[in-house]
Coordinates of C-alpha atoms in Angstrom, one line a residue:
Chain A
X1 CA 0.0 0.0 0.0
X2 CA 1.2 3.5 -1.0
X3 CA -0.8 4.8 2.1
X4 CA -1.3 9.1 1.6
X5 CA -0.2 10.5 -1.3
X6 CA 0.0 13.9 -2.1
X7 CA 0.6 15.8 -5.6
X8 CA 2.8 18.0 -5.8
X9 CA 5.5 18.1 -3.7
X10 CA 6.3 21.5 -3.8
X11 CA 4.5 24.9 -6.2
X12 CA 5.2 28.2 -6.7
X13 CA 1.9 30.2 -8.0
X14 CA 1.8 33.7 -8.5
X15 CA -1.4 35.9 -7.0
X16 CA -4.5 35.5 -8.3
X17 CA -3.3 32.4 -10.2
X18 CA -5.5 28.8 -9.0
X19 CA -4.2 24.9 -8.2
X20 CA -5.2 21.7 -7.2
X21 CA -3.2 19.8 -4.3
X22 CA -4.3 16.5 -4.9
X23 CA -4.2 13.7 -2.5
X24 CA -5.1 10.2 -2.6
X25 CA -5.6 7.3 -0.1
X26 CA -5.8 3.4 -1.1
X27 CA -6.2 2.4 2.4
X28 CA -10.3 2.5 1.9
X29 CA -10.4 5.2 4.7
X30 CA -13.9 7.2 5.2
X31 CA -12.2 10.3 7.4
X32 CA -10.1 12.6 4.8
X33 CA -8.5 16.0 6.3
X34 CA -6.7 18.5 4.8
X35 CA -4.1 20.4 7.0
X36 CA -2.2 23.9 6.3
X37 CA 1.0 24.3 8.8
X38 CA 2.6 27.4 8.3
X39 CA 6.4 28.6 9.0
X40 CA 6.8 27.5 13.0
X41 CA 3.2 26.6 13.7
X42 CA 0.7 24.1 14.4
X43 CA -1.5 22.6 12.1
X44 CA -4.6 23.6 10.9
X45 CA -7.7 21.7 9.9
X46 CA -8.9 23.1 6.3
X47 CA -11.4 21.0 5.1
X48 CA -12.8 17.4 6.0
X49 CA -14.9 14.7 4.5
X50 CA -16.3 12.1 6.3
X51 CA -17.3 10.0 3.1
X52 CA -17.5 10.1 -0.3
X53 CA -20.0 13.4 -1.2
X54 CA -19.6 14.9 2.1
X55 CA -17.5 17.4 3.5
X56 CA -17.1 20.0 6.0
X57 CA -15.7 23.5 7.1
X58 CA -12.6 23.3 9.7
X59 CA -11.0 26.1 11.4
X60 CA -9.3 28.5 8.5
X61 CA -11.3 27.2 5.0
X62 CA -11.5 30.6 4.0
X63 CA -10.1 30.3 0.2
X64 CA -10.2 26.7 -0.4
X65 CA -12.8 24.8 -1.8
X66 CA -12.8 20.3 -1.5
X67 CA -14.8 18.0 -3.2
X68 CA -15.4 13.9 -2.6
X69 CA -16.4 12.3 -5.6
X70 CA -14.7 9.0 -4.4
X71 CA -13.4 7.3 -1.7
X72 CA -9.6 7.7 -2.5
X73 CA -9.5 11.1 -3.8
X74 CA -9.6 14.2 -1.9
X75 CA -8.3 17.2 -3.8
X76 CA -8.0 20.8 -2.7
X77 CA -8.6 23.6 -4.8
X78 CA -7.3 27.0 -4.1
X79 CA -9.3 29.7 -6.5
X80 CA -7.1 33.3 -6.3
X81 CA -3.7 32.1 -4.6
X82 CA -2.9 34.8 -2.1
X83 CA 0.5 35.3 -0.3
X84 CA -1.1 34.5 3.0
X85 CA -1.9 30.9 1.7
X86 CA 2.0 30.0 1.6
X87 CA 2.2 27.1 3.5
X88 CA 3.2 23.3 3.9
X89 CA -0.2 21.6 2.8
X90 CA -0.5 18.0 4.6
X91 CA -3.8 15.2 3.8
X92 CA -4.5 13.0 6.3
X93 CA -7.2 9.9 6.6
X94 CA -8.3 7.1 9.0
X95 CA -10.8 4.6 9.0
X96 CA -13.9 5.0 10.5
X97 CA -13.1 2.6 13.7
X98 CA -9.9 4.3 14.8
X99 CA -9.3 7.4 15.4
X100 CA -5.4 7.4 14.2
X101 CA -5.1 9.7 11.0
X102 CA -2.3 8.6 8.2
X103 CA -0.3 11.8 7.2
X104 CA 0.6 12.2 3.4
X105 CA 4.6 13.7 2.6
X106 CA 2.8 17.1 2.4
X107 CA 2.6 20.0 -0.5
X108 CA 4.9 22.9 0.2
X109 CA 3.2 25.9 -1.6
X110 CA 4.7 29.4 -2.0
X111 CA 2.0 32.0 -3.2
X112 CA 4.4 35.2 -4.5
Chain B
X1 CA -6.3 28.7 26.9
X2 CA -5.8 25.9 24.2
X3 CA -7.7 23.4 24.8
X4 CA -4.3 21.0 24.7
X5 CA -1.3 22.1 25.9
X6 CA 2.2 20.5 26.1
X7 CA 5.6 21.3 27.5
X8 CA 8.2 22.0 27.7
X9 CA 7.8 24.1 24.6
X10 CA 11.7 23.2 23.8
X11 CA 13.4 20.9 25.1
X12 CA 17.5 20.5 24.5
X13 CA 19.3 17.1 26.3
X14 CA 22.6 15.1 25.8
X15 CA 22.6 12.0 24.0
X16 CA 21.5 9.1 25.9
X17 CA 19.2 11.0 28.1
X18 CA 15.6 9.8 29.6
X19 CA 13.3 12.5 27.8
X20 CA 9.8 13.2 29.3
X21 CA 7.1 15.0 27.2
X22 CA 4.0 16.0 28.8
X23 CA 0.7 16.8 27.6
X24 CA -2.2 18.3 29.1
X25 CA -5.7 18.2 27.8
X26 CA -9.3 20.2 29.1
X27 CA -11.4 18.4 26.2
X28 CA -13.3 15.5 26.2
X29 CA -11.2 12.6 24.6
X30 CA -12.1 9.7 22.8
X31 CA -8.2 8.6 22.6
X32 CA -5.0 10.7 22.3
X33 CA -2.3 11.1 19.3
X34 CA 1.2 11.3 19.7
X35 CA 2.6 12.3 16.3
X36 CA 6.6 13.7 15.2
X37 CA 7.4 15.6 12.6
X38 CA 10.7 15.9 11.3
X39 CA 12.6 19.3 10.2
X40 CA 11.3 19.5 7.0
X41 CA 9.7 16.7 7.0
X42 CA 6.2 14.8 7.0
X43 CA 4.4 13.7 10.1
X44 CA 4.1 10.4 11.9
X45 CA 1.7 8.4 13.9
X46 CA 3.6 7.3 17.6
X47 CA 1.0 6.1 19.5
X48 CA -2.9 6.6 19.6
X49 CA -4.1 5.1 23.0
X50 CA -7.2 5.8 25.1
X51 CA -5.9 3.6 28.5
X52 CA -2.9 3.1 30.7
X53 CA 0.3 2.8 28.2
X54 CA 1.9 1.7 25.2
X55 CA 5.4 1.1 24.0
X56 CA 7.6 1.1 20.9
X57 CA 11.2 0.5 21.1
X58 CA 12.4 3.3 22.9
X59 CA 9.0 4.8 23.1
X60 CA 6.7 4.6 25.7
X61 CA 3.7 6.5 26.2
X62 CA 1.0 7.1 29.3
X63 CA -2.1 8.1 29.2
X64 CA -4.5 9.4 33.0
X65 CA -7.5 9.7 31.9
X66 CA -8.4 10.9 35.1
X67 CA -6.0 13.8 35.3
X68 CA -6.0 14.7 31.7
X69 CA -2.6 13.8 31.3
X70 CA -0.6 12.5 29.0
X71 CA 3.6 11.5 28.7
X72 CA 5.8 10.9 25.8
X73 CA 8.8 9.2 27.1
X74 CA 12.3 8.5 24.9
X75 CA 15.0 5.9 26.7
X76 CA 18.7 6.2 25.5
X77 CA 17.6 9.2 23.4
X78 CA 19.8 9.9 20.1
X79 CA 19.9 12.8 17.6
X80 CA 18.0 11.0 15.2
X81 CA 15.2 11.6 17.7
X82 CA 15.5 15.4 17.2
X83 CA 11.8 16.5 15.9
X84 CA 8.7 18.5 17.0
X85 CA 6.5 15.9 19.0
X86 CA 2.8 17.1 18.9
X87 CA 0.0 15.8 21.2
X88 CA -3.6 15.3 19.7
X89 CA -6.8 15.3 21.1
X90 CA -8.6 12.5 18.8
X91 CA -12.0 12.3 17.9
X92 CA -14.3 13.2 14.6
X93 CA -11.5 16.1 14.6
X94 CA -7.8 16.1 16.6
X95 CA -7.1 19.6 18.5
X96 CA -3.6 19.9 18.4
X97 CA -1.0 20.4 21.4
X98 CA 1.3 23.0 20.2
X99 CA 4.0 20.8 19.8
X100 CA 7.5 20.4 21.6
X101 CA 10.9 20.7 19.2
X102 CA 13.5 18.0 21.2
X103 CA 17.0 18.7 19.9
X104 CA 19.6 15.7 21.3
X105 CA 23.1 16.8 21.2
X106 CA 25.7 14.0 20.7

């Protein structure tokens, strides 16, 4: 098993300009996340689905936008790429009878 | 007050030293992370327990679940165990400790 993987591993977008971080699981999990951790800090919870066709607000999804056609795929889209979205971009999952999340390598963005 | 808080906030020790993380929670848990993260580098599942303790090679953790308390303990630690260790709250969500950066010194 690959376990998380994440696509790319690094982007530099100019302002204004729009991506998709992609990130794929082939562990059958339910539980997707999508983390930002910028320069010295914590994580942060973007965007989560608990299945395929739902998903949900976290703490800073202000400029994102997710979607969860299937179970393995979970990509991130980013619409007007703004300076303050430079960040290390991580995907996690877990199955629905655990609560241990899977970490992908991570996306390092850099929004100039 | 975050809801999960850690220390020491940095923590420097000699190689071969007994390091003690603690963790501190005011949330209700379902079980608790422990997760390191490299310089640079991705992040990795420790331990998730809910009850009394659990150990991996020079790992061990402890969980009270009366006191709300939680330890991340290295034996005979090395610089290859130089990282930010974060504690996480799990449930539907984790809420994140806010991590401790261990730098061993040969």
């Amino acid at each position: 098993n690959a376990g998380v993987t994440q696509t790319p591993k690094f982007r530099i977008l100019k302002i204004g300009q729009s991506m998709t971080l992609q990130c794929t699981q082939d562990m059958n999990h339910n539980y997707m996340y999508w983390y930002r951790q910028d320069p010295g800090m914590g994580l942060k919870l973007i965007y989560y689905s608990v299945g395929a066709g739902i998903t949900d607000k976290g703490e800073v999804p202000n400029g994102y936008n997710v979607s969860r056609s299937t179970t393995e795929d979970f990509p991130l889209r980013l619409e007007l790429a703004a300076p303050s979205q430079t960040s290390v971009y991580f995907c996690a999952s877990r199955s629905t009878g655990t609560y241990e999340q899977y970490f992908g390598p991570g996306t390092r963005l850099t929004v100039t | 007050k975050n809801e999960v808080e850690q220390s020491p906030q940095n923590l420097t020790a000699q190689e071969g030293e007994f390091i003690t993380i603690n963790c501190s929670y005011s949330v209700g848990i379902s079980a608790l992370h422990w997760l390191q993260q490299h310089p640079g580098g991705g992040i990795v599942s420790l331990f998730m327990l809910s009850s009394g303790k659990k150990k991996h090679g020079r790992l061990i953790a402890t969980i009270n679940i009366q006191e709300k308390h939680s330890s991340l303990h290295i034996t005979a630690s090395h610089p290859r165990d130089s990282a930010v260790y974060i504690c996480a709250v799990a449930g539907e969500k984790l809420t994140f400790g806010t991590g401790t950066r261990l730098t061993i010194i040969p």
